[in-house]
């Protein structure tokens, strides 16, 4: 028998405020047409004044607990993937633990920017496989609107805020790729590319800073590296592109999503796409997409899913799992 980390619940939260592309036309030399054509984005959600990353994470986690029919004190651990924690410390996860009235277990953050959720899933999986935890809440939550330079049209039209959460639980499998749960993980990073996507602030500067991106360079790396990590994860799980029911990619750009699926050999109708409605929500984008796809009736029990993401670092990776 093999232990597997199986998704028992999923949930998400999006702030009320929807910002359409046309809102940017008043202050920037940009257009709805350009934004849609180059990124696929039509709108994004922005957190309200005073609404924090941890608030969104707590709402998403509560939704995932309800979906699983469990209570926060049934959890052994909370992992929050975020680059926009409320404070330098404590971790967003500690604030979420308090917000969920969870009085046992442990909580910590993972920071791998847009790939953060994939890295957090991998860490949660390792904890479950090692027997350290039986139930882990994995959350991706971000308020990237707070990192935007509103004068930089090449970045500020691309990002949005939100949170998604999945509840992983240890279950017995047979050790085959027909098992439900996480079947393989592939993680990568290459710090030589740290300067093509970064925030120019932090503890060393005394200011939060703004997101800076060489978009074309990141785009070039993204398509190549996402296809590579997806193929590596499929190989580790001993599945092929034809076996995949759904690709649930990081939602940064529709052109990256489509090109990667093509390179992977997966048909476009098997790709979950939320980028048009959410924009790029960094570490929140994959759990948001999973939750929306479940709510839409797209994901069915035993479906074979691959998630893939890349972000600042550069850091990138993929997870194959059976729903
Ligand atoms: O989530 C982490 C990973 N991030 C990503 O995956 C993002 C990767 N990059 C991208 O998605 C794309 O590179 C962008 C959407 C950022 C840009 O698309 P692009 O096709 O690579 O455009 P570009 O940067 O080459 O810019 C083309 C033109 C430039 O004008 P010139 O130099 O040709 O005159 C830009 O100045 O478009 C201009 N431009 C804009 N025009 C209207 C840049 N931003 C805008 C804008 N509105 N918002």
mmCIF file of C-alpha atoms and ligand atoms in Angstrom:
data_model
loop_
_atom_site.group_PDB
_atom_site.id
_atom_site.type_symbol
_atom_site.label_atom_id
_atom_site.label_comp_id
_atom_site.label_asym_id
_atom_site.label_seq_id
_atom_site.Cartn_x
_atom_site.Cartn_y
_atom_site.Cartn_z
ATOM 1 C CA UNK A 1 0.000 0.000 0.000
ATOM 2 C CA UNK A 2 1.118 3.532 -0.751
ATOM 3 C CA UNK A 3 0.065 6.731 0.980
ATOM 4 C CA UNK A 4 -1.325 9.386 -1.385
ATOM 5 C CA UNK A 5 -2.176 13.048 -0.766
ATOM 6 C CA UNK A 6 -5.729 13.326 -2.109
ATOM 7 C CA UNK A 7 -7.655 16.584 -2.620
ATOM 8 C CA UNK A 8 -10.716 16.407 -0.342
ATOM 9 C CA UNK A 9 -11.903 19.999 -0.658
ATOM 10 C CA UNK A 10 -11.347 23.124 -2.703
ATOM 11 C CA UNK A 11 -12.462 26.739 -2.387
ATOM 12 C CA UNK A 12 -11.683 30.246 -3.503
ATOM 13 C CA UNK A 13 -12.269 33.904 -2.814
ATOM 14 C CA UNK A 14 -12.254 36.858 -5.184
ATOM 15 C CA UNK A 15 -12.561 40.460 -3.979
ATOM 16 C CA UNK A 16 -15.777 42.264 -4.928
ATOM 17 C CA UNK A 17 -14.138 44.988 -6.977
ATOM 18 C CA UNK A 18 -13.887 44.037 -10.666
ATOM 19 C CA UNK A 19 -11.605 46.203 -12.788
ATOM 20 C CA UNK A 20 -12.180 46.029 -16.539
ATOM 21 C CA UNK A 21 -9.449 46.842 -19.063
ATOM 22 C CA UNK A 22 -11.226 50.038 -20.063
ATOM 23 C CA UNK A 23 -10.506 51.494 -16.577
ATOM 24 C CA UNK A 24 -6.811 51.712 -17.492
ATOM 25 C CA UNK A 25 -7.489 53.670 -20.683
ATOM 26 C CA UNK A 26 -8.123 56.865 -18.699
ATOM 27 C CA UNK A 27 -4.671 56.975 -17.082
ATOM 28 C CA UNK A 28 -2.400 55.005 -19.430
ATOM 29 C CA UNK A 29 -1.544 54.820 -23.120
ATOM 30 C CA UNK A 30 -3.207 51.412 -23.449
ATOM 31 C CA UNK A 31 -6.410 49.833 -24.741
ATOM 32 C CA UNK A 32 -8.772 46.977 -24.006
ATOM 33 C CA UNK A 33 -7.872 45.663 -27.463
ATOM 34 C CA UNK A 34 -4.102 45.549 -26.723
ATOM 35 C CA UNK A 35 -4.526 43.943 -23.315
ATOM 36 C CA UNK A 36 -6.877 41.238 -24.617
ATOM 37 C CA UNK A 37 -4.808 40.543 -27.737
ATOM 38 C CA UNK A 38 -1.429 40.310 -25.933
ATOM 39 C CA UNK A 39 -2.533 38.643 -22.660
ATOM 40 C CA UNK A 40 -6.126 37.360 -22.967
ATOM 41 C CA UNK A 41 -7.113 39.364 -19.880
ATOM 42 C CA UNK A 42 -10.525 41.107 -19.879
ATOM 43 C CA UNK A 43 -10.836 41.941 -16.186
ATOM 44 C CA UNK A 44 -9.283 41.317 -12.796
ATOM 45 C CA UNK A 45 -10.358 41.678 -9.146
ATOM 46 C CA UNK A 46 -8.648 44.126 -6.781
ATOM 47 C CA UNK A 47 -8.728 43.832 -2.991
ATOM 48 C CA UNK A 48 -10.595 46.603 -1.182
ATOM 49 C CA UNK A 49 -8.736 49.151 0.932
ATOM 50 C CA UNK A 50 -7.836 47.341 4.153
ATOM 51 C CA UNK A 51 -8.586 43.893 2.689
ATOM 52 C CA UNK A 52 -5.453 41.829 3.214
ATOM 53 C CA UNK A 53 -3.947 38.711 1.648
ATOM 54 C CA UNK A 54 -4.667 36.780 4.860
ATOM 55 C CA UNK A 55 -8.350 37.832 4.765
ATOM 56 C CA UNK A 56 -8.695 36.372 1.270
ATOM 57 C CA UNK A 57 -6.751 33.238 2.295
ATOM 58 C CA UNK A 58 -9.048 32.680 5.290
ATOM 59 C CA UNK A 59 -12.170 32.947 3.085
ATOM 60 C CA UNK A 60 -10.748 30.489 0.547
ATOM 61 C CA UNK A 61 -9.695 28.062 3.293
ATOM 62 C CA UNK A 62 -13.152 28.203 4.917
ATOM 63 C CA UNK A 63 -14.716 27.366 1.552
ATOM 64 C CA UNK A 64 -12.341 24.391 1.145
ATOM 65 C CA UNK A 65 -13.160 23.159 4.677
ATOM 66 C CA UNK A 66 -16.889 23.377 3.901
ATOM 67 C CA UNK A 67 -16.339 21.530 0.621
ATOM 68 C CA UNK A 68 -14.497 18.755 2.506
ATOM 69 C CA UNK A 69 -17.009 18.695 5.382
ATOM 70 C CA UNK A 70 -14.179 19.263 7.891
ATOM 71 C CA UNK A 71 -13.289 21.681 10.678
ATOM 72 C CA UNK A 72 -10.046 23.686 10.988
ATOM 73 C CA UNK A 73 -9.023 21.605 14.004
ATOM 74 C CA UNK A 74 -9.096 18.524 11.762
ATOM 75 C CA UNK A 75 -6.034 19.999 9.993
ATOM 76 C CA UNK A 76 -2.425 19.194 10.892
ATOM 77 C CA UNK A 77 -0.893 22.034 8.901
ATOM 78 C CA UNK A 78 -1.521 25.143 6.842
ATOM 79 C CA UNK A 79 0.836 26.178 4.063
ATOM 80 C CA UNK A 80 0.271 29.530 2.364
ATOM 81 C CA UNK A 81 2.002 30.229 -0.946
ATOM 82 C CA UNK A 82 2.334 33.997 -1.253
ATOM 83 C CA UNK A 83 4.701 36.817 -2.154
ATOM 84 C CA UNK A 84 2.344 39.397 -0.687
ATOM 85 C CA UNK A 85 2.003 38.413 2.971
ATOM 86 C CA UNK A 86 0.358 41.137 5.088
ATOM 87 C CA UNK A 87 3.559 41.757 7.065
ATOM 88 C CA UNK A 88 7.243 40.839 6.838
ATOM 89 C CA UNK A 89 6.381 38.493 9.689
ATOM 90 C CA UNK A 90 4.554 36.601 11.141
ATOM 91 C CA UNK A 91 3.764 34.416 8.172
ATOM 92 C CA UNK A 92 0.446 34.808 6.394
ATOM 93 C CA UNK A 93 -0.163 31.178 7.408
ATOM 94 C CA UNK A 94 0.064 32.059 11.125
ATOM 95 C CA UNK A 95 -2.534 34.786 10.621
ATOM 96 C CA UNK A 96 -4.730 32.324 8.706
ATOM 97 C CA UNK A 97 -4.339 29.737 11.481
ATOM 98 C CA UNK A 98 -5.595 32.306 13.982
ATOM 99 C CA UNK A 99 -8.407 33.408 11.650
ATOM 100 C CA UNK A 100 -9.587 29.805 11.330
ATOM 101 C CA UNK A 101 -9.531 29.326 15.156
ATOM 102 C CA UNK A 102 -7.147 26.434 14.660
ATOM 103 C CA UNK A 103 -5.387 25.783 17.946
ATOM 104 C CA UNK A 104 -3.135 22.844 17.071
ATOM 105 C CA UNK A 105 -0.773 21.857 14.262
ATOM 106 C CA UNK A 106 1.571 24.243 12.486
ATOM 107 C CA UNK A 107 1.548 26.884 9.774
ATOM 108 C CA UNK A 108 4.112 28.489 7.479
ATOM 109 C CA UNK A 109 4.515 30.294 4.158
ATOM 110 C CA UNK A 110 6.204 29.252 0.923
ATOM 111 C CA UNK A 111 7.589 31.901 -1.401
ATOM 112 C CA UNK A 112 8.196 30.860 -5.007
ATOM 113 C CA UNK A 113 6.191 33.723 -6.538
ATOM 114 C CA UNK A 114 3.875 32.547 -9.360
ATOM 115 C CA UNK A 115 5.137 28.962 -8.947
ATOM 116 C CA UNK A 116 4.442 29.121 -5.201
ATOM 117 C CA UNK A 117 1.340 26.942 -5.220
ATOM 118 C CA UNK A 118 3.116 24.115 -7.063
ATOM 119 C CA UNK A 119 6.016 24.339 -4.563
ATOM 120 C CA UNK A 120 3.530 24.362 -1.658
ATOM 121 C CA UNK A 121 1.672 21.318 -3.043
ATOM 122 C CA UNK A 122 4.996 19.513 -3.296
ATOM 123 C CA UNK A 123 5.860 20.352 0.326
ATOM 124 C CA UNK A 124 2.431 19.298 1.592
ATOM 125 C CA UNK A 125 2.715 16.053 -0.377
ATOM 126 C CA UNK A 126 6.123 15.341 1.175
ATOM 127 C CA UNK A 127 4.702 15.889 4.655
ATOM 128 C CA UNK A 128 1.835 13.512 3.987
ATOM 129 C CA UNK A 129 4.042 10.839 2.400
ATOM 130 C CA UNK A 130 6.474 11.011 5.336
ATOM 131 C CA UNK A 131 3.624 10.511 7.814
ATOM 132 C CA UNK A 132 4.229 13.908 9.456
ATOM 133 C CA UNK A 133 0.766 15.226 8.543
ATOM 134 C CA UNK A 134 -2.538 13.642 7.610
ATOM 135 C CA UNK A 135 -4.420 16.753 6.522
ATOM 136 C CA UNK A 136 -2.805 19.865 5.069
ATOM 137 C CA UNK A 137 -4.537 23.028 3.848
ATOM 138 C CA UNK A 138 -2.586 24.467 0.910
ATOM 139 C CA UNK A 139 -3.513 28.031 0.031
ATOM 140 C CA UNK A 140 -2.374 30.389 -2.712
ATOM 141 C CA UNK A 141 -3.266 33.981 -1.840
ATOM 142 C CA UNK A 142 -2.045 37.260 -3.296
ATOM 143 C CA UNK A 143 -2.698 40.978 -3.456
ATOM 144 C CA UNK A 144 -0.429 41.852 -6.373
ATOM 145 C CA UNK A 145 -2.371 45.096 -6.917
ATOM 146 C CA UNK A 146 -0.252 46.397 -4.001
ATOM 147 C CA UNK A 147 2.966 45.774 -5.964
ATOM 148 C CA UNK A 148 1.935 47.656 -9.096
ATOM 149 C CA UNK A 149 3.601 50.753 -10.497
ATOM 150 C CA UNK A 150 0.470 52.359 -11.920
ATOM 151 C CA UNK A 151 2.587 54.301 -14.427
ATOM 152 C CA UNK A 152 4.056 51.116 -15.948
ATOM 153 C CA UNK A 153 1.572 49.950 -18.576
ATOM 154 C CA UNK A 154 3.669 46.867 -19.354
ATOM 155 C CA UNK A 155 2.913 45.350 -15.926
ATOM 156 C CA UNK A 156 0.024 47.029 -14.092
ATOM 157 C CA UNK A 157 -2.661 45.818 -16.511
ATOM 158 C CA UNK A 158 -1.682 42.166 -16.046
ATOM 159 C CA UNK A 159 -2.152 41.313 -12.380
ATOM 160 C CA UNK A 160 -5.082 40.749 -10.003
ATOM 161 C CA UNK A 161 -5.888 39.686 -6.435
ATOM 162 C CA UNK A 162 -7.546 36.588 -4.991
ATOM 163 C CA UNK A 163 -7.071 33.309 -3.159
ATOM 164 C CA UNK A 164 -7.659 29.613 -3.678
ATOM 165 C CA UNK A 165 -7.262 26.670 -1.312
ATOM 166 C CA UNK A 166 -7.117 22.881 -1.476
ATOM 167 C CA UNK A 167 -7.349 20.473 1.418
ATOM 168 C CA UNK A 168 -5.064 17.459 1.038
ATOM 169 C CA UNK A 169 -5.669 14.295 3.025
ATOM 170 C CA UNK A 170 -3.627 11.109 3.412
ATOM 171 C CA UNK A 171 -5.344 8.097 1.855
ATOM 172 C CA UNK A 172 -4.222 4.598 1.000
ATOM 173 C CA UNK A 173 -3.462 3.968 -2.643
ATOM 174 C CA UNK A 174 -2.259 0.918 -4.529
ATOM 175 C CA UNK A 175 0.968 2.525 -5.722
ATOM 176 C CA UNK A 176 -0.173 2.765 -9.336
ATOM 177 C CA UNK A 177 -0.909 5.855 -11.402
ATOM 178 C CA UNK A 178 -4.605 4.931 -11.193
ATOM 179 C CA UNK A 179 -4.544 6.071 -7.541
ATOM 180 C CA UNK A 180 -6.293 9.279 -6.609
ATOM 181 C CA UNK A 181 -4.058 12.068 -5.269
ATOM 182 C CA UNK A 182 -0.662 13.509 -6.148
ATOM 183 C CA UNK A 183 1.192 11.151 -8.491
ATOM 184 C CA UNK A 184 4.331 13.146 -9.296
ATOM 185 C CA UNK A 185 6.080 16.454 -8.740
ATOM 186 C CA UNK A 186 8.772 18.264 -10.726
ATOM 187 C CA UNK A 187 10.390 21.421 -9.299
ATOM 188 C CA UNK A 188 13.056 23.696 -10.779
ATOM 189 C CA UNK A 189 14.662 27.068 -10.281
ATOM 190 C CA UNK A 190 17.475 29.021 -11.908
ATOM 191 C CA UNK A 191 18.589 32.072 -9.956
ATOM 192 C CA UNK A 192 20.649 33.343 -12.899
ATOM 193 C CA UNK A 193 17.356 34.792 -14.194
ATOM 194 C CA UNK A 194 16.485 36.604 -10.932
ATOM 195 C CA UNK A 195 16.632 40.033 -12.609
ATOM 196 C CA UNK A 196 13.987 39.535 -15.322
ATOM 197 C CA UNK A 197 11.073 39.424 -12.861
ATOM 198 C CA UNK A 198 11.408 40.929 -9.384
ATOM 199 C CA UNK A 199 10.132 43.541 -6.930
ATOM 200 C CA UNK A 200 12.514 46.462 -6.426
ATOM 201 C CA UNK A 201 11.833 46.731 -2.691
ATOM 202 C CA UNK A 202 11.781 44.819 0.564
ATOM 203 C CA UNK A 203 13.589 44.761 3.903
ATOM 204 C CA UNK A 204 16.853 45.937 2.280
ATOM 205 C CA UNK A 205 15.236 49.112 0.889
ATOM 206 C CA UNK A 206 12.725 49.978 3.594
ATOM 207 C CA UNK A 207 9.931 50.161 1.016
ATOM 208 C CA UNK A 208 7.602 47.518 -0.388
ATOM 209 C CA UNK A 209 8.659 48.323 -3.958
ATOM 210 C CA UNK A 210 7.111 47.658 -7.348
ATOM 211 C CA UNK A 211 7.010 44.657 -9.647
ATOM 212 C CA UNK A 212 9.490 44.916 -12.532
ATOM 213 C CA UNK A 213 9.373 42.524 -15.477
ATOM 214 C CA UNK A 214 11.101 42.029 -18.816
ATOM 215 C CA UNK A 215 7.897 40.593 -20.257
ATOM 216 C CA UNK A 216 9.273 39.273 -23.540
ATOM 217 C CA UNK A 217 12.173 37.488 -21.812
ATOM 218 C CA UNK A 218 9.861 35.920 -19.210
ATOM 219 C CA UNK A 219 7.491 34.862 -21.989
ATOM 220 C CA UNK A 220 10.316 33.128 -23.864
ATOM 221 C CA UNK A 221 11.439 31.198 -20.761
ATOM 222 C CA UNK A 222 7.850 30.411 -19.763
ATOM 223 C CA UNK A 223 6.768 28.443 -22.818
ATOM 224 C CA UNK A 224 9.981 26.430 -22.988
ATOM 225 C CA UNK A 225 10.313 25.714 -19.246
ATOM 226 C CA UNK A 226 6.621 24.973 -18.617
ATOM 227 C CA UNK A 227 6.531 22.392 -21.405
ATOM 228 C CA UNK A 228 9.768 20.870 -20.082
ATOM 229 C CA UNK A 229 8.564 20.564 -16.474
ATOM 230 C CA UNK A 230 5.139 19.276 -17.546
ATOM 231 C CA UNK A 231 6.766 16.532 -19.631
ATOM 232 C CA UNK A 232 9.107 15.668 -16.728
ATOM 233 C CA UNK A 233 6.171 15.383 -14.302
ATOM 234 C CA UNK A 234 4.184 13.236 -16.760
ATOM 235 C CA UNK A 235 7.200 10.958 -17.225
ATOM 236 C CA UNK A 236 7.619 10.563 -13.444
ATOM 237 C CA UNK A 237 3.914 9.653 -13.135
ATOM 238 C CA UNK A 238 4.239 7.321 -16.143
ATOM 239 C CA UNK A 239 1.381 9.004 -17.961
ATOM 240 C CA UNK A 240 1.281 10.502 -21.433
ATOM 241 C CA UNK A 241 -0.329 13.637 -22.857
ATOM 242 C CA UNK A 242 -3.248 11.530 -24.177
ATOM 243 C CA UNK A 243 -4.027 10.392 -20.612
ATOM 244 C CA UNK A 244 -4.455 13.970 -19.326
ATOM 245 C CA UNK A 245 -8.068 15.068 -18.745
ATOM 246 C CA UNK A 246 -7.250 18.635 -17.670
ATOM 247 C CA UNK A 247 -4.284 20.969 -17.719
ATOM 248 C CA UNK A 248 -4.728 23.554 -14.962
ATOM 249 C CA UNK A 249 -1.922 26.006 -15.710
ATOM 250 C CA UNK A 250 -0.723 29.157 -13.987
ATOM 251 C CA UNK A 251 -2.859 31.898 -15.507
ATOM 252 C CA UNK A 252 -0.422 34.598 -16.696
ATOM 253 C CA UNK A 253 -1.088 34.940 -20.396
ATOM 254 C CA UNK A 254 -3.439 33.084 -22.747
ATOM 255 C CA UNK A 255 -0.696 32.882 -25.371
ATOM 256 C CA UNK A 256 1.649 31.151 -22.889
ATOM 257 C CA UNK A 257 -1.169 28.804 -21.786
ATOM 258 C CA UNK A 258 -2.042 27.807 -25.369
ATOM 259 C CA UNK A 259 1.557 27.473 -26.595
ATOM 260 C CA UNK A 260 2.495 25.326 -23.601
ATOM 261 C CA UNK A 261 -0.491 23.014 -24.084
ATOM 262 C CA UNK A 262 0.447 22.653 -27.751
ATOM 263 C CA UNK A 263 4.072 21.805 -26.878
ATOM 264 C CA UNK A 264 2.809 19.288 -24.319
ATOM 265 C CA UNK A 265 0.581 17.679 -26.948
ATOM 266 C CA UNK A 266 -2.678 18.369 -25.066
ATOM 267 C CA UNK A 267 -5.786 19.577 -26.931
ATOM 268 C CA UNK A 268 -6.849 23.197 -26.178
ATOM 269 C CA UNK A 269 -10.311 22.124 -24.932
ATOM 270 C CA UNK A 270 -8.617 20.204 -22.105
ATOM 271 C CA UNK A 271 -7.099 23.367 -20.640
ATOM 272 C CA UNK A 272 -8.787 25.245 -17.776
ATOM 273 C CA UNK A 273 -8.627 28.978 -18.529
ATOM 274 C CA UNK A 274 -9.515 31.720 -16.053
ATOM 275 C CA UNK A 275 -6.958 34.365 -17.041
ATOM 276 C CA UNK A 276 -9.609 36.418 -18.901
ATOM 277 C CA UNK A 277 -11.584 36.920 -15.655
ATOM 278 C CA UNK A 278 -8.867 36.929 -12.973
ATOM 279 C CA UNK A 279 -5.725 38.285 -14.673
ATOM 280 C CA UNK A 280 -2.473 36.967 -13.224
ATOM 281 C CA UNK A 281 -3.016 36.273 -9.513
ATOM 282 C CA UNK A 282 0.453 34.737 -9.066
ATOM 283 C CA UNK A 283 0.425 31.868 -6.504
ATOM 284 C CA UNK A 284 -3.366 32.064 -6.234
ATOM 285 C CA UNK A 285 -4.031 31.384 -9.902
ATOM 286 C CA UNK A 286 -3.892 27.558 -9.928
ATOM 287 C CA UNK A 287 -6.043 26.905 -6.822
ATOM 288 C CA UNK A 288 -8.459 29.582 -8.050
ATOM 289 C CA UNK A 289 -8.660 27.826 -11.416
ATOM 290 C CA UNK A 290 -9.125 24.413 -9.744
ATOM 291 C CA UNK A 291 -11.949 25.756 -7.595
ATOM 292 C CA UNK A 292 -13.695 27.550 -10.460
ATOM 293 C CA UNK A 293 -13.335 24.480 -12.698
ATOM 294 C CA UNK A 294 -14.845 22.265 -10.015
ATOM 295 C CA UNK A 295 -17.724 24.699 -9.497
ATOM 296 C CA UNK A 296 -18.300 24.720 -13.302
ATOM 297 C CA UNK A 297 -18.555 20.927 -13.302
ATOM 298 C CA UNK A 298 -15.393 20.567 -15.412
ATOM 299 C CA UNK A 299 -13.402 18.431 -12.939
ATOM 300 C CA UNK A 300 -14.743 14.974 -12.173
ATOM 301 C CA UNK A 301 -13.602 12.345 -9.676
ATOM 302 C CA UNK A 302 -10.640 10.335 -11.056
ATOM 303 C CA UNK A 303 -9.808 12.924 -13.741
ATOM 304 C CA UNK A 304 -6.061 13.106 -14.428
ATOM 305 C CA UNK A 305 -4.844 16.670 -13.954
ATOM 306 C CA UNK A 306 -1.554 18.421 -14.514
ATOM 307 C CA UNK A 307 -0.758 21.821 -13.040
ATOM 308 C CA UNK A 308 2.252 23.870 -14.179
ATOM 309 C CA UNK A 309 3.576 27.289 -13.207
ATOM 310 C CA UNK A 310 6.555 29.616 -13.580
ATOM 311 C CA UNK A 311 7.434 32.841 -11.841
ATOM 312 C CA UNK A 312 10.129 35.093 -10.418
ATOM 313 C CA UNK A 313 13.387 33.406 -9.516
ATOM 314 C CA UNK A 314 12.957 31.987 -12.035
ATOM 315 C CA UNK A 315 11.148 29.128 -10.311
ATOM 316 C CA UNK A 316 8.956 26.634 -12.130
ATOM 317 C CA UNK A 317 7.352 23.244 -11.698
ATOM 318 C CA UNK A 318 4.486 20.865 -12.348
ATOM 319 C CA UNK A 319 2.338 18.397 -10.405
ATOM 320 C CA UNK A 320 0.370 15.459 -11.809
ATOM 321 C CA UNK A 321 -2.588 14.395 -9.686
ATOM 322 C CA UNK A 322 -5.750 12.383 -9.940
ATOM 323 C CA UNK A 323 -8.840 14.305 -8.756
HETATM 324 O O1 LIG B 1 3.367 35.152 -13.821
HETATM 325 C C1 LIG B 1 4.746 35.256 -13.927
HETATM 326 C C2 LIG B 1 5.178 35.082 -15.291
HETATM 327 N N1 LIG B 1 4.825 36.223 -16.092
HETATM 328 C C3 LIG B 1 4.518 36.050 -17.333
HETATM 329 O O2 LIG B 1 4.424 34.926 -17.737
HETATM 330 C C4 LIG B 1 4.350 37.236 -18.254
HETATM 331 C C5 LIG B 1 5.150 36.988 -19.493
HETATM 332 N N2 LIG B 1 5.075 38.012 -20.500
HETATM 333 C C6 LIG B 1 3.930 38.375 -21.141
HETATM 334 O O3 LIG B 1 2.875 37.887 -20.817
HETATM 335 C C7 LIG B 1 4.024 39.308 -22.312
HETATM 336 O O4 LIG B 1 5.385 39.489 -22.654
HETATM 337 C C8 LIG B 1 3.378 40.701 -22.051
HETATM 338 C C9 LIG B 1 1.877 40.568 -22.007
HETATM 339 C C10 LIG B 1 3.912 41.256 -20.742
HETATM 340 C C11 LIG B 1 3.731 41.652 -23.193
HETATM 341 O O5 LIG B 1 3.369 41.110 -24.439
HETATM 342 P P1 LIG B 1 4.411 41.160 -25.655
HETATM 343 O O6 LIG B 1 3.721 40.629 -26.837
HETATM 344 O O7 LIG B 1 5.639 40.422 -25.202
HETATM 345 O O8 LIG B 1 4.656 42.692 -25.853
HETATM 346 P P2 LIG B 1 6.012 43.515 -25.739
HETATM 347 O O9 LIG B 1 6.477 43.577 -24.330
HETATM 348 O O10 LIG B 1 6.969 43.049 -26.772
HETATM 349 O O11 LIG B 1 5.507 44.940 -26.167
HETATM 350 C C12 LIG B 1 5.042 45.210 -27.491
HETATM 351 C C13 LIG B 1 4.681 46.670 -27.564
HETATM 352 C C14 LIG B 1 5.778 47.585 -27.021
HETATM 353 O O12 LIG B 1 5.794 48.751 -27.837
HETATM 354 P P3 LIG B 1 6.932 48.926 -28.975
HETATM 355 O O13 LIG B 1 8.232 48.870 -28.241
HETATM 356 O O14 LIG B 1 6.719 47.783 -29.906
HETATM 357 O O15 LIG B 1 6.598 50.252 -29.548
HETATM 358 C C15 LIG B 1 5.282 47.960 -25.660
HETATM 359 O O16 LIG B 1 5.773 49.206 -25.236
HETATM 360 O O17 LIG B 1 3.533 46.916 -26.755
HETATM 361 C C16 LIG B 1 3.807 48.014 -25.865
HETATM 362 N N3 LIG B 1 3.029 47.815 -24.645
HETATM 363 C C17 LIG B 1 1.740 48.212 -24.546
HETATM 364 N N4 LIG B 1 0.918 48.811 -25.395
HETATM 365 C C18 LIG B 1 -0.331 49.061 -24.987
HETATM 366 C C19 LIG B 1 3.410 47.248 -23.484
HETATM 367 N N5 LIG B 1 2.399 47.258 -22.605
HETATM 368 C C20 LIG B 1 1.364 47.857 -23.234
HETATM 369 C C21 LIG B 1 0.039 48.153 -22.861
HETATM 370 N N6 LIG B 1 -0.762 48.754 -23.761
HETATM 371 N N7 LIG B 1 -0.458 47.836 -21.630
#
